[in-house]
Amino acid sequence: MKKIILSMVAILAFGFANAQETRFGVKGGLNLTNFTGGYDTKSLVGFHVGGFAEIKVMDKFFIQPELLYSAQGAKFDSPFGDYDAKLNYLNIPVLAKYYVTKEFSVEAGPQIGFLLSAKTDGEDAKDGYKSTDIGFNLGAGYNFTENLSVGIRYTIGLSGLADRGDYEDLDDYYDSAKNSVLALSLGYKF
């Protein structure tokens, strides 16, 4: 945790050192979330909210670290009844962002998420899930003005959600439940 906090401080310090080349902003929007793997689940609607920095590296190339609260999860259909698994994360994506035109951008990059809470059918279930989640993001954005933008992003989970030991083989890893998030967001840069 100390390494992550120090890394975020270093990124912000770099941003302040290049203040004329860095813009800060806030964003929020809807999540359409699910679990991938060997489970029969349905999508759950959640939300995300947080802040970001857009740090210019070259003419059209930027690095965009973010700090987001994200409500995720899935709906389960089982013979014993239907229930929801609701997971709340503090996600830290770090994206490489390229402006194809002045308005349109594409982005990709890794993300680490820290589990804040987990509830299954309203009951605390945090002990059944890993405390961290690793994912990879792919997305695109459109700037309506210099300050107002919209974005769409897909996050594929790379680490299993269940708090258990190592996976026995590759098939066991592929069948394990992982986060899957489609996010639509509205952003405002200062």
Short mmCIF file of C-alpha atoms in Angstrom, two decimals:
data_model
loop_
_atom_site.label_atom_id
_atom_site.label_comp_id
_atom_site.label_asym_id
_atom_site.label_seq_id
_atom_site.Cartn_x
_atom_site.Cartn_y
_atom_site.Cartn_z
CA MET A 1 0.00 0.00 0.00
CA LYS A 2 2.90 2.37 0.79
CA LYS A 3 4.38 1.79 -2.69
CA ILE A 4 1.08 2.65 -4.35
CA ILE A 5 0.65 5.84 -2.32
CA LEU A 6 4.24 6.87 -3.06
CA SER A 7 3.71 6.18 -6.76
CA MET A 8 0.57 8.33 -6.80
CA VAL A 9 2.43 11.14 -4.99
CA ALA A 10 5.26 10.91 -7.56
CA ILE A 11 2.76 11.12 -10.44
CA LEU A 12 1.04 14.13 -8.88
CA ALA A 13 4.40 15.81 -8.18
CA PHE A 14 5.39 15.28 -11.80
CA GLY A 15 2.05 16.78 -12.81
CA PHE A 16 2.57 19.87 -10.64
CA ALA A 17 6.10 20.32 -11.99
CA ASN A 18 4.63 20.45 -15.49
CA ALA A 19 1.49 22.38 -14.49
CA GLN A 20 1.16 24.11 -17.87
CA GLU A 21 1.16 20.65 -19.50
CA THR A 22 -1.17 18.95 -16.99
CA ARG A 23 -4.91 19.27 -16.53
CA PHE A 24 -6.92 17.90 -13.66
CA GLY A 25 -10.54 16.85 -13.73
CA VAL A 26 -13.43 14.97 -12.23
CA LYS A 27 -15.54 12.26 -13.79
CA GLY A 28 -18.47 10.03 -13.03
CA GLY A 29 -20.93 7.77 -14.74
CA LEU A 30 -22.60 4.38 -15.04
CA ASN A 31 -21.07 0.92 -14.84
CA LEU A 32 -22.56 -2.17 -16.46
CA THR A 33 -20.78 -4.94 -14.54
CA ASN A 34 -20.65 -8.71 -14.56
CA PHE A 35 -18.38 -11.64 -13.68
CA THR A 36 -16.67 -13.61 -16.42
CA GLY A 37 -15.62 -17.23 -15.98
CA GLY A 38 -17.54 -20.41 -15.31
CA TYR A 39 -20.53 -18.76 -13.61
CA ASP A 40 -24.04 -18.08 -14.91
CA THR A 41 -24.48 -14.41 -14.01
CA LYS A 42 -26.37 -11.38 -15.25
CA SER A 43 -25.24 -7.78 -15.42
CA LEU A 44 -25.62 -5.36 -12.55
CA VAL A 45 -25.82 -1.57 -12.93
CA GLY A 46 -23.45 0.46 -10.76
CA PHE A 47 -21.61 3.75 -10.91
CA HIS A 48 -18.16 5.30 -10.67
CA VAL A 49 -16.94 8.71 -9.50
CA GLY A 50 -13.50 10.23 -9.00
CA GLY A 51 -10.72 12.40 -10.31
CA PHE A 52 -7.95 12.26 -12.89
CA ALA A 53 -4.89 14.07 -14.19
CA GLU A 54 -4.08 14.35 -17.90
CA ILE A 55 -0.28 14.70 -18.19
CA LYS A 56 1.12 15.67 -21.60
CA VAL A 57 4.09 13.57 -22.70
CA MET A 58 4.25 14.48 -26.40
CA ASP A 59 2.13 16.38 -28.90
CA LYS A 60 -0.86 13.99 -28.94
CA PHE A 61 0.22 11.51 -26.27
CA PHE A 62 -0.81 11.78 -22.59
CA ILE A 63 -0.63 9.69 -19.43
CA GLN A 64 -3.85 9.72 -17.43
CA PRO A 65 -3.76 8.39 -13.84
CA GLU A 66 -7.13 8.20 -12.12
CA LEU A 67 -8.53 7.55 -8.66
CA LEU A 68 -12.10 6.16 -8.85
CA TYR A 69 -14.71 4.77 -6.49
CA SER A 70 -16.48 2.02 -8.45
CA ALA A 71 -19.62 0.01 -7.59
CA GLN A 72 -19.39 -3.37 -9.35
CA GLY A 73 -20.79 -6.89 -9.11
CA ALA A 74 -23.18 -9.34 -10.73
CA LYS A 75 -26.58 -11.02 -10.35
CA PHE A 76 -26.54 -14.78 -9.76
CA ASP A 77 -29.26 -17.23 -10.79
CA SER A 78 -29.09 -20.37 -8.67
CA PRO A 79 -31.42 -23.26 -7.85
CA PHE A 80 -31.54 -21.90 -4.29
CA GLY A 81 -32.70 -18.45 -5.40
CA ASP A 82 -31.42 -15.35 -7.12
CA TYR A 83 -29.02 -12.98 -5.37
CA ASP A 84 -26.74 -10.02 -6.04
CA ALA A 85 -23.01 -9.78 -5.34
CA LYS A 86 -22.12 -6.10 -4.86
CA LEU A 87 -18.43 -5.17 -4.69
CA ASN A 88 -17.13 -1.65 -4.06
CA TYR A 89 -13.59 -0.81 -5.17
CA LEU A 90 -11.13 2.04 -5.07
CA ASN A 91 -9.66 1.69 -8.58
CA ILE A 92 -6.41 3.25 -9.77
CA PRO A 93 -6.08 3.01 -13.56
CA VAL A 94 -3.02 4.47 -15.33
CA LEU A 95 -3.82 4.97 -19.01
CA ALA A 96 -1.84 5.81 -22.10
CA LYS A 97 -4.06 8.26 -24.00
CA TYR A 98 -3.64 9.24 -27.64
CA TYR A 99 -5.61 12.00 -29.38
CA VAL A 100 -6.43 10.83 -32.91
CA THR A 101 -7.99 14.25 -33.54
CA LYS A 102 -8.40 17.28 -31.26
CA GLU A 103 -11.73 15.87 -30.05
CA PHE A 104 -11.38 12.07 -30.28
CA SER A 105 -9.01 9.97 -28.13
CA VAL A 106 -8.25 6.30 -27.51
CA GLU A 107 -6.81 4.91 -24.29
CA ALA A 108 -5.42 1.71 -22.81
CA GLY A 109 -3.67 0.70 -19.62
CA PRO A 110 -3.56 -1.37 -16.44
CA GLN A 111 -5.58 -0.90 -13.29
CA ILE A 112 -5.36 -2.03 -9.69
CA GLY A 113 -8.46 -2.07 -7.52
CA PHE A 114 -8.71 -2.27 -3.73
CA LEU A 115 -11.83 -3.95 -2.37
CA LEU A 116 -13.59 -1.60 0.06
CA SER A 117 -16.68 -3.74 0.74
CA ALA A 118 -18.53 -6.78 -0.57
CA LYS A 119 -22.11 -7.83 0.07
CA THR A 120 -23.96 -10.90 -1.11
CA ASP A 121 -27.70 -10.45 -0.84
CA GLY A 122 -27.15 -7.65 1.69
CA GLU A 123 -24.84 -9.68 3.96
CA ASP A 124 -21.13 -8.90 4.45
CA ALA A 125 -19.05 -11.15 2.18
CA LYS A 126 -15.71 -9.32 2.07
CA ASP A 127 -13.82 -12.32 3.48
CA GLY A 128 -14.78 -14.37 0.40
CA TYR A 129 -13.09 -12.02 -2.09
CA LYS A 130 -9.51 -10.98 -2.76
CA SER A 131 -8.57 -7.58 -1.37
CA THR A 132 -7.00 -6.48 -4.69
CA ASP A 133 -8.13 -6.80 -8.28
CA ILE A 134 -5.96 -6.40 -11.39
CA GLY A 135 -7.50 -5.40 -14.71
CA PHE A 136 -6.75 -3.94 -18.13
CA ASN A 137 -8.66 -1.04 -19.72
CA LEU A 138 -9.49 -0.20 -23.32
CA GLY A 139 -11.50 2.89 -24.14
CA ALA A 140 -12.27 5.96 -26.20
CA GLY A 141 -13.33 9.50 -25.47
CA TYR A 142 -14.76 12.56 -27.15
CA ASN A 143 -14.21 16.19 -26.07
CA PHE A 144 -17.26 18.39 -26.72
CA THR A 145 -15.37 21.44 -25.47
CA GLU A 146 -11.96 22.05 -23.91
CA ASN A 147 -13.47 21.14 -20.54
CA LEU A 148 -16.39 18.74 -21.14
CA SER A 149 -15.91 15.18 -22.40
CA VAL A 150 -17.58 11.76 -22.54
CA GLY A 151 -15.92 8.38 -22.49
CA ILE A 152 -16.55 4.68 -22.85
CA ARG A 153 -14.24 2.09 -21.36
CA TYR A 154 -14.15 -1.67 -20.98
CA THR A 155 -12.20 -3.20 -18.09
CA ILE A 156 -11.40 -6.88 -18.26
CA GLY A 157 -10.43 -8.49 -14.97
CA LEU A 158 -7.12 -10.36 -15.04
CA SER A 159 -7.14 -11.73 -11.50
CA GLY A 160 -9.66 -14.09 -9.97
CA LEU A 161 -12.10 -12.62 -7.44
CA ALA A 162 -12.31 -15.50 -4.97
CA ASP A 163 -9.98 -15.41 -1.97
CA ARG A 164 -8.39 -18.81 -2.37
CA GLY A 165 -5.00 -20.40 -2.96
CA ASP A 166 -3.24 -20.84 -6.26
CA TYR A 167 -5.01 -22.17 -9.32
CA GLU A 168 -4.43 -25.84 -10.05
CA ASP A 169 -4.06 -25.40 -13.81
CA LEU A 170 -4.77 -22.98 -16.66
CA ASP A 171 -8.37 -24.21 -17.10
CA ASP A 172 -9.02 -23.53 -13.40
CA TYR A 173 -7.73 -19.95 -13.88
CA TYR A 174 -9.89 -19.34 -16.98
CA ASP A 175 -13.00 -20.68 -15.21
CA SER A 176 -12.49 -18.48 -12.14
CA ALA A 177 -14.76 -15.45 -11.72
CA LYS A 178 -13.21 -12.13 -12.81
CA ASN A 179 -14.60 -8.60 -13.01
CA SER A 180 -15.96 -7.31 -16.31
CA VAL A 181 -16.94 -3.62 -16.43
CA LEU A 182 -18.32 -1.45 -19.22
CA ALA A 183 -18.22 2.18 -18.05
CA LEU A 184 -19.83 5.27 -19.58
CA SER A 185 -18.59 8.52 -18.08
CA LEU A 186 -18.91 12.28 -18.21
CA GLY A 187 -15.79 14.25 -17.38
CA TYR A 188 -14.93 17.87 -16.64
CA LYS A 189 -11.36 19.24 -16.87
CA PHE A 190 -10.31 22.34 -14.94
#
